[in-house]
Amino acid sequence: MVRTPASSARIKSAPARKKKVVRWNGAPGLKGQRREAILRSVGSVLRNSRLSSLTIQDIASELGMTKGNLYYYFKDKQDILYQCHMRCMELSLRALQEAMANDGAPSEKLRILLIGHIHGILDDGFGSILQTDLESFWPDQRKRYIRKRDDLERGVRSLIEAGVLLGEFECDNVKLAGFSILGAINWIPKWYHPSGPFSSDQIAEEMTDYFLRGLQRHDGVARKAPRERSSSKNGTNNYHRMLAT
Amino acid sequence: MVRTPASSARIKSAPARKKKVVRWNGAPGLKGQRREAILRSVGSVLRNSRLSSLTIQDIASELGMTKGNLYYYFKDKQDILYQCHMRCMELSLRALQEAMANDGAPSEKLRILLIGHIHGILDDGFGSILQTDLESFWPDQRKRYIRKRDDLERGVRSLIEAGVLLGEFECDNVKLAGFSILGAINWIPKWYHPSGPFSSDQIAEEMTDYFLRGLQRHDGVARKAPRERSSSKNGTNNYHRMLAT
DNA sequence: TTTCAATTTGAACCGGGATTAAAAAACTTT
DNA sequence: AAAGTTTTTTAATCCCGGTTCAAATTGAAA
């Protein structure tokens, strides 16, 4: 685990809470805020040092706190990982809602969903968490997570199907297409690095373009314009290294 | 780790080798064969019990041998994982060679490559190994592996580029398209199960179809018939129209 | 049968990392 | 300032899983 001396945002000690404030034992409130901060920092640790060998110690020292102190905020390690998974998934589900709210063609909705999904994964640093297994989750944790994940998958598939029904898309196997798209996205954190050649914007836009292109019906009818990119942040012509092999 | 009582092929003890036989300290030979058998069994363990928490003990008991005995054949655990990675990658590189040997259009070559790649990952059980990190590798192991992996990635990209130059493909960002395709494939072992609804054949064929469809030029010109498999490796005669970009 | 090398066993070793619990510190309230 | 609660530290503890090693076993050759 790479020690990043400057990156740690060293959280101030949480003052003892005021009494009298109505609060269920949950998210907001001082302790809850602290929890969120810790989770964010896990994202941060994962960001600039990819790996599955993430130790409690790493998280603690990123925050300038002690190993044991983490156990005041979380039951155990898998709880932390689980929360990260959920945060990440909720970002994606928000993108799904946003997509569904839009009144455009299925392709437009799907575009919104996928771009939001990718940004959620890359920009909040929780992306790398996707590599970890669900094995270690408690049954009800896994169940809760799976449910949300299935919502997302179903959302993608239903948009593809809608496009097929409207004649906008053409797709032999909706389920496999969905797996392809989501798998490709889940894999991004394996190679993405913030200081790498691709911005998360570019990745989101261009990969989504590719995914959608594979769905468009290919009889030449009703093809949409190549669609205007927002700010021409396309990475210049990338014809570096083209060995004909 | 799921104990699979019947699945273990319990290897016979390797008899002491005959002397006088010329042999470098490497692959074939009795010890070498034993090594291969062990690696195959790792694949088998991974197959019917997905996870990253693969222990030496698991591997040993799958083979009906002892923990310690494994260290007679391999230096350490990461060596075993490394070898699995290499076996898996070599299958894919074989698909690359096969693809390059074929004299068809880039799309046909790419199809051969991707289908072979997917089969290599799913059918030999090494696929799940892809989820593990390369972190734990020794530097030269990592270097050797990365080199091969880069060969594969370059192979994919060069085929896409060739298709673009020949006017068969159209692709905004070759590198991101390549990442999309390979990422989607690497992710398959996360959801694939041999007894699931999809055969590896079906996955290979239909996902590859989808990947290629996203690359076909979409101006309605020179579109190929919905694709006839195998024979008719046309495409060798359209050398006009070299779109730049 | 004896001998020697190859193989296997089984127990012990060992370190690292998660987890816990008790005490200390910090902060609030009265 | 005293009391009480929340937060943090510190120092064990615990346990798992990789690794080592000497001894036992096996098999081949002489």
Coordinates of C-alpha atoms (C1' of nucleotides) in Angstrom, one line a residue:
Chain A
M1 CA 0.0 0.0 0.0
V2 CA 1.4 3.3 -1.1
R3 CA 1.7 5.8 1.6
T4 CA 0.6 9.2 0.2
P5 CA 1.8 11.7 2.6
A6 CA -0.1 14.7 1.2
S7 CA -3.3 13.0 0.2
S8 CA -4.7 12.4 3.6
A9 CA -7.3 14.9 4.5
R10 CA -6.8 14.2 8.2
I11 CA -10.2 14.5 9.7
K12 CA -10.7 16.6 12.8
S13 CA -11.7 14.8 15.9
A14 CA -15.4 14.6 16.1
P15 CA -16.6 16.5 19.1
A16 CA -19.0 14.8 21.5
R17 CA -22.4 15.3 20.1
K18 CA -25.0 17.6 21.5
K19 CA -27.8 15.9 23.3
K20 CA -31.4 16.4 22.7
V21 CA -31.1 16.1 19.0
V22 CA -33.5 13.5 17.6
R23 CA -31.6 10.9 15.7
W24 CA -32.0 7.2 14.9
N25 CA -28.9 5.1 15.0
G26 CA -28.2 5.7 11.3
A27 CA -26.6 7.9 8.7
P28 CA -26.6 11.6 9.5
G29 CA -25.4 13.0 12.7
L30 CA -21.9 13.6 13.7
K31 CA -21.0 9.9 13.9
G32 CA -22.7 9.3 10.6
Q33 CA -20.8 12.1 8.9
R34 CA -17.6 10.7 10.3
R35 CA -18.5 7.4 8.8
E36 CA -19.0 8.9 5.4
A37 CA -15.7 10.6 5.7
I38 CA -14.0 7.3 6.5
L39 CA -15.7 5.6 3.5
R40 CA -14.6 8.4 1.2
S41 CA -11.1 7.9 2.4
V42 CA -11.2 4.2 1.6
G43 CA -12.0 5.3 -1.9
S44 CA -9.1 7.6 -1.8
V45 CA -6.8 4.8 -0.6
L46 CA -8.0 2.5 -3.3
R47 CA -7.6 5.2 -5.9
N48 CA -3.9 5.7 -5.8
S49 CA -2.9 2.3 -4.9
R50 CA -5.0 -0.4 -6.5
L51 CA -5.2 -3.7 -4.9
S52 CA -7.2 -6.2 -2.9
S53 CA -4.7 -6.3 -0.1
L54 CA -6.3 -3.3 1.5
T55 CA -5.6 -3.4 5.2
I56 CA -7.4 -1.8 8.1
Q57 CA -4.1 -0.2 8.9
D58 CA -4.0 1.5 5.5
I59 CA -7.4 3.0 5.9
A60 CA -6.6 4.2 9.4
S61 CA -3.3 5.9 8.5
E62 CA -4.8 7.5 5.5
L63 CA -7.0 9.3 7.9
G64 CA -4.4 9.9 10.6
M65 CA -6.3 7.8 13.0
T66 CA -5.8 4.5 14.7
K67 CA -6.6 1.0 13.7
G68 CA -8.7 0.4 16.7
N69 CA -10.6 3.6 16.3
L70 CA -12.2 2.4 13.1
Y71 CA -14.0 -0.2 15.2
Y72 CA -15.9 2.6 16.9
Y73 CA -17.5 3.4 13.6
F74 CA -17.8 0.1 11.9
K75 CA -18.5 -3.4 13.1
D76 CA -15.7 -5.0 11.1
K77 CA -13.8 -4.7 7.9
Q78 CA -16.3 -6.3 5.7
D79 CA -18.8 -3.8 6.9
I80 CA -16.6 -1.1 5.6
L81 CA -16.2 -2.8 2.3
Y82 CA -19.9 -3.4 2.1
Q83 CA -20.7 0.2 2.7
C84 CA -18.4 1.2 -0.1
H85 CA -20.1 -1.2 -2.4
M86 CA -23.4 0.2 -1.5
R87 CA -22.3 3.8 -2.0
C88 CA -20.9 2.9 -5.4
M89 CA -24.0 1.1 -6.4
E90 CA -26.3 3.9 -5.2
L91 CA -24.5 6.3 -7.5
S92 CA -25.2 4.1 -10.4
L93 CA -28.8 3.7 -9.4
R94 CA -29.1 7.4 -9.3
A95 CA -28.0 7.5 -12.9
L96 CA -30.6 4.9 -13.6
Q97 CA -33.3 7.1 -12.2
E98 CA -32.0 10.1 -14.0
A99 CA -32.1 8.1 -17.2
M100 CA -35.6 6.9 -16.7
A101 CA -36.8 10.4 -15.9
N102 CA -35.5 11.6 -19.3
D103 CA -38.0 11.5 -22.1
G104 CA -35.9 10.6 -25.0
A105 CA -35.4 7.5 -27.1
P106 CA -34.1 4.4 -25.3
S107 CA -30.7 5.1 -26.8
E108 CA -30.6 8.5 -25.1
K109 CA -31.8 7.0 -21.8
L110 CA -29.2 4.3 -22.0
R111 CA -26.5 6.9 -22.8
I112 CA -27.4 8.8 -19.7
L113 CA -27.4 5.7 -17.6
L114 CA -24.0 4.4 -18.8
I115 CA -22.3 7.7 -18.6
G116 CA -23.5 8.3 -15.1
H117 CA -22.6 4.8 -14.2
I118 CA -19.0 5.2 -15.4
H119 CA -18.6 8.5 -13.7
G120 CA -19.9 7.1 -10.5
I121 CA -17.4 4.4 -10.6
L122 CA -14.4 6.5 -11.6
D123 CA -14.9 9.8 -10.0
D124 CA -15.8 8.8 -6.5
G125 CA -13.0 6.4 -6.1
F126 CA -15.2 3.5 -5.1
G127 CA -14.7 1.9 -8.4
S128 CA -11.9 -0.4 -7.3
I129 CA -14.1 -1.9 -4.7
L130 CA -15.9 -3.7 -7.5
Q131 CA -13.0 -6.0 -7.8
T132 CA -13.4 -7.4 -4.4
D133 CA -15.5 -10.5 -3.9
L134 CA -18.9 -10.6 -2.3
E135 CA -17.9 -13.8 -0.6
S136 CA -17.1 -12.3 2.7
F137 CA -20.4 -10.5 3.1
W138 CA -22.9 -11.6 5.6
P139 CA -25.9 -13.1 4.0
D140 CA -28.2 -10.2 4.5
Q141 CA -25.6 -7.8 3.3
R142 CA -25.1 -9.8 0.2
K143 CA -28.8 -10.0 -0.3
R144 CA -29.3 -6.3 0.0
Y145 CA -26.5 -5.6 -2.4
I146 CA -27.5 -8.2 -5.0
R147 CA -31.0 -6.7 -5.1
K148 CA -29.6 -3.3 -6.0
R149 CA -27.2 -4.8 -8.5
D150 CA -30.1 -6.6 -10.1
D151 CA -32.0 -3.4 -10.4
L152 CA -29.2 -1.9 -12.3
E153 CA -28.8 -4.9 -14.6
R154 CA -32.6 -5.0 -15.2
G155 CA -32.5 -1.3 -16.0
V156 CA -29.9 -1.8 -18.6
R157 CA -31.7 -4.8 -20.1
S158 CA -35.1 -3.1 -20.2
L159 CA -33.7 -0.1 -22.0
I160 CA -32.1 -2.4 -24.6
E161 CA -35.4 -4.2 -25.0
A162 CA -37.3 -1.0 -25.3
G163 CA -35.0 0.1 -28.1
V164 CA -35.5 -3.2 -29.8
L165 CA -39.2 -2.9 -29.6
L166 CA -39.2 0.6 -31.0
G167 CA -37.0 -0.4 -33.8
E168 CA -34.1 1.7 -32.7
F169 CA -31.9 -1.2 -31.6
E170 CA -31.2 -4.6 -32.9
C171 CA -29.9 -7.2 -30.5
D172 CA -29.6 -11.0 -30.6
N173 CA -29.2 -11.6 -27.0
V174 CA -30.2 -8.8 -24.6
K175 CA -28.8 -10.5 -21.6
L176 CA -25.4 -11.1 -23.0
A177 CA -25.2 -7.6 -24.4
G178 CA -26.0 -6.3 -21.0
F179 CA -23.3 -8.4 -19.4
S180 CA -20.9 -7.2 -22.0
I181 CA -21.5 -3.6 -21.3
L182 CA -21.6 -3.8 -17.5
G183 CA -18.6 -6.1 -17.5
A184 CA -16.5 -3.8 -19.6
I185 CA -17.4 -0.9 -17.3
N186 CA -16.7 -2.9 -14.1
W187 CA -13.3 -3.6 -15.5
I188 CA -12.3 0.0 -16.1
P189 CA -10.8 0.5 -12.6
K190 CA -8.3 -2.1 -13.4
W191 CA -6.6 0.1 -15.9
Y192 CA -7.8 3.5 -15.2
H193 CA -5.6 6.0 -13.4
P194 CA -6.6 9.6 -12.8
S195 CA -3.3 10.8 -14.2
G196 CA -3.4 8.5 -17.1
P197 CA -4.1 9.4 -20.8
F198 CA -7.8 9.3 -20.5
S199 CA -10.1 11.5 -18.5
S200 CA -13.1 9.9 -16.9
D201 CA -15.2 12.1 -19.1
Q202 CA -13.6 10.8 -22.2
I203 CA -13.9 7.3 -21.1
A204 CA -17.5 7.7 -20.3
E205 CA -18.4 9.4 -23.6
E206 CA -16.4 7.2 -25.9
M207 CA -17.0 3.9 -24.4
T208 CA -20.7 4.6 -24.2
D209 CA -20.6 5.5 -27.9
Y210 CA -19.1 2.2 -28.7
F211 CA -21.6 0.3 -26.6
L212 CA -24.5 2.0 -28.2
R213 CA -23.2 1.6 -31.7
G214 CA -23.2 -2.2 -31.1
L215 CA -26.9 -2.0 -30.5
Q216 CA -28.1 0.2 -33.3
R217 CA -30.0 -1.6 -35.9
H218 CA -27.7 -2.2 -38.8
D219 CA -29.9 -2.1 -41.8
G220 CA -29.0 1.5 -42.5
V221 CA -32.5 2.8 -41.7
A222 CA -33.3 5.4 -39.1
R223 CA -29.7 5.9 -38.1
K224 CA -29.1 8.8 -35.9
A225 CA -26.4 11.4 -36.5
P226 CA -23.1 10.4 -34.9
R227 CA -24.2 12.7 -32.1
E228 CA -22.3 15.8 -31.1
R229 CA -19.8 15.4 -28.4
S230 CA -20.0 18.0 -25.7
S231 CA -16.6 19.6 -25.8
S232 CA -14.5 17.8 -28.3
K233 CA -12.4 16.3 -25.5
N234 CA -11.9 13.4 -27.7
G235 CA -8.3 12.4 -27.2
T236 CA -7.0 13.6 -30.5
N237 CA -6.2 11.0 -33.0
N238 CA -4.8 8.2 -31.1
Y239 CA -2.9 6.4 -33.7
H240 CA 0.1 5.8 -31.6
R241 CA 1.6 2.4 -31.9
M242 CA -0.1 0.6 -34.7
L243 CA 1.9 -2.4 -35.5
A244 CA 0.5 -4.2 -38.4
T245 CA 1.8 -7.3 -36.6
Chain B
M1 CA -14.0 -23.2 -0.3
V2 CA -16.4 -25.9 -1.4
R3 CA -15.1 -29.4 -0.8
T4 CA -16.0 -31.4 -3.9
P5 CA -15.6 -35.0 -2.8
A6 CA -15.8 -36.5 -6.2
S7 CA -14.1 -34.0 -8.4
S8 CA -10.6 -34.6 -7.2
A9 CA -8.7 -36.7 -9.7
R10 CA -6.2 -37.8 -7.1
I11 CA -2.9 -37.9 -8.8
K12 CA -0.8 -41.0 -8.6
S13 CA 2.5 -40.6 -6.9
A14 CA 5.1 -39.7 -9.3
P15 CA 7.7 -42.4 -9.5
A16 CA 11.3 -41.5 -9.1
R17 CA 12.5 -40.4 -12.5
K18 CA 14.8 -42.6 -14.6
K19 CA 18.3 -41.4 -14.7
K20 CA 20.3 -40.7 -17.8
V21 CA 17.4 -38.9 -19.4
V22 CA 18.4 -35.5 -20.7
R23 CA 16.3 -32.9 -19.1
W24 CA 16.6 -29.2 -18.3
N25 CA 14.9 -28.1 -15.1
G26 CA 11.8 -27.1 -16.8
A27 CA 8.4 -28.1 -18.2
P28 CA 8.3 -31.7 -19.4
G29 CA 9.6 -34.7 -17.5
L30 CA 7.8 -36.3 -14.7
K31 CA 8.1 -33.5 -12.3
G32 CA 7.0 -31.1 -15.0
Q33 CA 3.9 -33.2 -15.8
R34 CA 3.0 -33.2 -12.2
R35 CA 3.3 -29.5 -12.1
E36 CA 0.9 -29.2 -14.9
A37 CA -1.6 -31.5 -13.2
I38 CA -1.4 -29.3 -10.1
L39 CA -2.1 -26.2 -12.1
R40 CA -5.0 -27.8 -13.8
S41 CA -6.4 -28.7 -10.5
V42 CA -6.1 -25.1 -9.4
G43 CA -8.3 -24.3 -12.3
S44 CA -10.7 -26.9 -11.2
V45 CA -10.9 -25.6 -7.7
L46 CA -11.5 -22.1 -9.0
R47 CA -14.1 -23.3 -11.3
N48 CA -16.6 -24.7 -8.9
S49 CA -15.9 -22.3 -6.1
R50 CA -15.2 -18.8 -7.2
L51 CA -13.2 -16.6 -5.0
S52 CA -10.0 -14.9 -4.3
S53 CA -9.6 -16.6 -0.9
L54 CA -8.0 -19.5 -2.5
T55 CA -5.7 -21.3 0.0
I56 CA -2.8 -23.6 -0.4
Q57 CA -4.8 -26.1 1.6
D58 CA -7.6 -26.0 -0.9
I59 CA -5.4 -26.8 -3.7
A60 CA -3.7 -29.6 -1.8
S61 CA -6.8 -31.3 -0.7
E62 CA -8.3 -31.1 -4.2
L63 CA -5.4 -33.3 -5.3
G64 CA -5.4 -35.5 -2.2
M65 CA -1.9 -34.3 -1.3
T66 CA -0.4 -32.4 1.5
K67 CA 0.1 -28.7 1.8
G68 CA 3.8 -29.0 2.3
N69 CA 4.1 -31.2 -0.7
L70 CA 3.2 -28.5 -3.0
Y71 CA 6.4 -26.7 -2.1
Y72 CA 8.3 -29.5 -3.7
Y73 CA 6.8 -28.4 -7.0
F74 CA 6.5 -24.7 -6.6
K75 CA 8.5 -22.1 -4.9
D76 CA 5.5 -20.4 -3.3
K77 CA 1.9 -19.6 -3.7
Q78 CA 2.3 -16.7 -6.0
D79 CA 4.4 -18.9 -8.3
I80 CA 1.4 -21.2 -8.7
L81 CA -0.9 -18.3 -9.4
Y82 CA 1.6 -16.8 -11.8
Q83 CA 1.8 -20.1 -13.7
C84 CA -1.9 -20.2 -14.0
H85 CA -2.0 -16.7 -15.3
M86 CA 0.6 -17.6 -17.9
R87 CA -1.3 -20.7 -19.0
C88 CA -4.4 -18.7 -19.4
M89 CA -2.6 -16.0 -21.4
E90 CA -0.9 -18.5 -23.6
L91 CA -4.2 -19.9 -24.7
S92 CA -5.3 -16.5 -25.7
L93 CA -2.1 -15.8 -27.5
R94 CA -2.6 -19.0 -29.4
A95 CA -5.9 -17.7 -30.5
L96 CA -4.1 -14.6 -31.6
Q97 CA -1.7 -16.6 -33.8
E98 CA -4.5 -18.5 -35.2
A99 CA -6.3 -15.3 -36.1
M100 CA -3.3 -13.8 -37.7
A101 CA -2.7 -16.9 -39.7
N102 CA -6.2 -16.7 -41.2
D103 CA -6.4 -14.8 -44.4
G104 CA -9.7 -13.1 -44.1
A105 CA -10.9 -9.6 -43.4
P106 CA -9.9 -8.0 -40.1
S107 CA -13.4 -8.7 -38.8
E108 CA -12.9 -12.4 -39.5
K109 CA -9.5 -12.4 -37.8
L110 CA -10.9 -10.5 -34.9
R111 CA -13.7 -12.9 -34.6
I112 CA -11.4 -15.9 -34.4
L113 CA -9.3 -14.2 -31.8
L114 CA -12.1 -13.2 -29.5
I115 CA -13.9 -16.5 -29.7
G116 CA -10.7 -18.3 -29.0
H117 CA -9.9 -15.9 -26.2
I118 CA -13.2 -16.5 -24.5
H119 CA -13.0 -20.2 -24.9
G120 CA -9.5 -20.2 -23.4
I121 CA -10.8 -18.3 -20.4
L122 CA -13.9 -20.3 -19.8
D123 CA -13.1 -23.9 -20.8
D124 CA -9.8 -24.4 -19.1
G125 CA -10.9 -23.1 -15.8
F126 CA -8.1 -20.6 -15.5
G127 CA -10.5 -17.8 -16.2
S128 CA -11.2 -16.9 -12.6
I129 CA -7.5 -16.3 -12.1
L130 CA -7.9 -13.1 -14.0
Q131 CA -9.6 -11.5 -11.0
T132 CA -6.5 -11.8 -8.8
D133 CA -4.1 -9.0 -8.7
L134 CA -0.7 -8.9 -10.2
E135 CA 0.5 -7.1 -7.1
S136 CA 2.0 -10.1 -5.4
F137 CA 4.1 -11.1 -8.4
W138 CA 7.8 -10.7 -8.3
P139 CA 9.0 -8.0 -10.7
D140 CA 10.3 -10.3 -13.4
Q141 CA 7.2 -12.4 -13.2
R142 CA 5.1 -9.3 -13.6
K143 CA 7.3 -8.1 -16.4
R144 CA 6.9 -11.4 -18.3
Y145 CA 3.2 -11.5 -17.9
I146 CA 2.7 -7.9 -18.8
R147 CA 4.6 -8.4 -22.0
K148 CA 2.3 -11.2 -23.1
R149 CA -0.7 -9.3 -22.1
D150 CA 0.4 -6.3 -24.1
D151 CA 0.9 -8.6 -27.1
L152 CA -2.7 -9.6 -26.8
E153 CA -3.9 -6.0 -26.4
R154 CA -1.8 -4.8 -29.3
G155 CA -3.2 -7.7 -31.4
V156 CA -6.7 -6.6 -30.8
R157 CA -6.0 -3.0 -31.5
S158 CA -4.1 -3.7 -34.6
L159 CA -6.9 -5.7 -36.0
I160 CA -9.3 -2.9 -35.2
E161 CA -7.1 -0.5 -36.9
A162 CA -6.6 -2.7 -39.9
G163 CA -10.4 -2.9 -40.2
V164 CA -10.6 0.9 -40.0
L165 CA -8.0 1.4 -42.7
L166 CA -9.7 -1.1 -45.0
G167 CA -13.0 0.7 -44.5
E168 CA -14.6 -2.3 -42.9
F169 CA -14.6 -0.8 -39.4
E170 CA -15.3 2.6 -38.0
C171 CA -14.0 3.5 -34.6
D172 CA -13.5 6.7 -32.8
N173 CA -11.0 5.5 -30.2
V174 CA -9.3 2.2 -30.9
K175 CA -7.7 1.9 -27.6
L176 CA -10.9 2.4 -25.7
A177 CA -12.8 0.0 -27.9
G178 CA -10.1 -2.6 -27.2
F179 CA -10.3 -2.0 -23.5
S180 CA -14.0 -2.4 -23.7
I181 CA -13.9 -5.7 -25.5
L182 CA -11.1 -7.2 -23.4
G183 CA -12.6 -5.9 -20.1
A184 CA -16.0 -7.4 -20.9
I185 CA -14.3 -10.7 -21.6
N186 CA -12.2 -10.6 -18.5
W187 CA -15.3 -10.1 -16.5
I188 CA -17.1 -13.1 -17.8
P189 CA -15.8 -15.5 -15.1
K190 CA -17.5 -13.3 -12.5
W191 CA -20.9 -14.5 -13.7
Y192 CA -20.3 -17.5 -15.8
H193 CA -21.0 -20.9 -14.4
P194 CA -20.7 -24.1 -16.4
S195 CA -24.1 -25.3 -15.3
G196 CA -25.7 -21.9 -16.0
P197 CA -28.0 -20.8 -18.8
F198 CA -25.3 -20.0 -21.2
S199 CA -22.8 -22.4 -22.8
S200 CA -19.3 -21.1 -23.3
D201 CA -19.9 -21.6 -27.0
Q202 CA -22.9 -19.4 -27.0
I203 CA -21.2 -16.7 -24.9
A204 CA -18.2 -16.7 -27.2
E205 CA -20.3 -16.5 -30.4
E206 CA -22.9 -14.0 -29.3
M207 CA -20.7 -11.6 -27.3
T208 CA -18.2 -11.6 -30.2
D209 CA -21.1 -10.7 -32.5
Y210 CA -21.9 -7.8 -30.3
F211 CA -18.4 -6.6 -30.1
L212 CA -17.9 -6.7 -33.8
R213 CA -21.2 -5.0 -34.5
G214 CA -20.0 -2.0 -32.6
L215 CA -17.1 -1.7 -34.9
Q216 CA -18.8 -2.0 -38.3
R217 CA -19.0 1.2 -40.1
H218 CA -22.4 2.6 -39.8
D219 CA -23.0 4.6 -42.9
G220 CA -25.0 1.8 -44.5
V221 CA -22.5 1.3 -47.2
A222 CA -20.8 -2.0 -47.8
R223 CA -22.5 -3.6 -44.9
K224 CA -22.0 -7.3 -44.8
A225 CA -24.8 -9.8 -44.7
P226 CA -25.9 -10.7 -41.2
R227 CA -22.7 -12.7 -41.3
E228 CA -22.2 -16.2 -42.5
R229 CA -19.9 -18.1 -40.3
S230 CA -16.7 -19.7 -41.3
S231 CA -16.5 -20.0 -45.1
S232 CA -16.8 -17.0 -47.4
K233 CA -13.8 -15.2 -46.0
N234 CA -14.4 -12.3 -48.3
G235 CA -13.2 -8.9 -47.6
T236 CA -9.9 -9.4 -49.4
N237 CA -10.8 -7.1 -52.2
N238 CA -12.0 -3.8 -50.8
Y239 CA -8.8 -1.9 -50.5
H240 CA -10.3 1.3 -51.6
R241 CA -11.6 4.0 -49.4
M242 CA -9.1 4.4 -46.6
L243 CA -10.9 6.6 -44.2
A244 CA -8.5 8.5 -42.0
T245 CA -10.0 8.4 -38.6
Chain C
dT1 C1' 19.5 -56.7 0.1
dT2 C1' 21.5 -52.5 0.1
dT3 C1' 21.9 -47.9 -1.3
dC4 C1' 20.7 -43.6 -3.0
dA5 C1' 17.8 -40.1 -4.8
dA6 C1' 13.1 -38.6 -5.4
dT7 C1' 9.0 -37.7 -3.1
dT8 C1' 5.8 -37.2 0.7
dT9 C1' 4.4 -36.4 5.3
dG10 C1' 3.4 -34.0 9.5
dA11 C1' 4.3 -31.0 12.8
dA12 C1' 6.0 -26.8 14.0
dC13 C1' 7.1 -22.1 12.9
dC14 C1' 6.0 -17.6 11.8
dG15 C1' 4.2 -13.1 10.6
dG16 C1' 0.7 -10.3 9.6
dG17 C1' -3.5 -8.5 10.0
dA18 C1' -8.2 -8.4 12.1
dT19 C1' -10.4 -7.8 16.4
dT20 C1' -11.0 -6.7 21.4
dA21 C1' -10.9 -4.5 25.8
dA22 C1' -9.4 -1.5 29.1
dA23 C1' -7.7 2.8 30.1
dA24 C1' -6.8 7.5 28.7
dA25 C1' -8.2 11.7 26.7
dA26 C1' -11.4 15.1 25.0
dC27 C1' -15.4 17.4 25.2
dT28 C1' -20.2 18.9 27.2
dT29 C1' -23.0 19.9 30.5
dT30 C1' -24.3 21.3 34.9
Chain D
dA1 C1' -14.7 22.2 38.8
dA2 C1' -17.1 17.9 38.8
dA3 C1' -19.6 14.5 36.5
dG4 C1' -20.8 12.0 32.6
dT5 C1' -20.5 10.8 27.8
dT6 C1' -18.1 10.4 23.5
dT7 C1' -14.1 9.5 21.2
dT8 C1' -9.3 7.8 20.9
dT9 C1' -5.3 5.4 22.1
dT10 C1' -2.6 1.5 23.4
dA11 C1' -1.5 -2.9 23.9
dA12 C1' -2.7 -7.2 23.9
dT13 C1' -5.0 -11.3 21.8
dC14 C1' -6.4 -14.3 18.3
dC15 C1' -6.3 -16.8 14.4
dC16 C1' -5.4 -18.1 9.9
dG17 C1' -2.7 -19.4 6.3
dG18 C1' 1.9 -19.5 4.0
dT19 C1' 6.3 -21.5 4.7
dT20 C1' 10.0 -24.5 6.5
dC21 C1' 12.2 -28.7 7.8
dA22 C1' 13.7 -32.9 9.4
dA23 C1' 12.1 -37.4 9.2
dA24 C1' 9.7 -41.1 6.9
dT25 C1' 8.5 -43.3 2.8
dT26 C1' 8.8 -44.8 -1.8
dG27 C1' 10.8 -46.4 -5.9
dA28 C1' 14.8 -47.4 -8.9
dA29 C1' 19.1 -49.1 -9.6
dA30 C1' 23.1 -51.9 -8.3

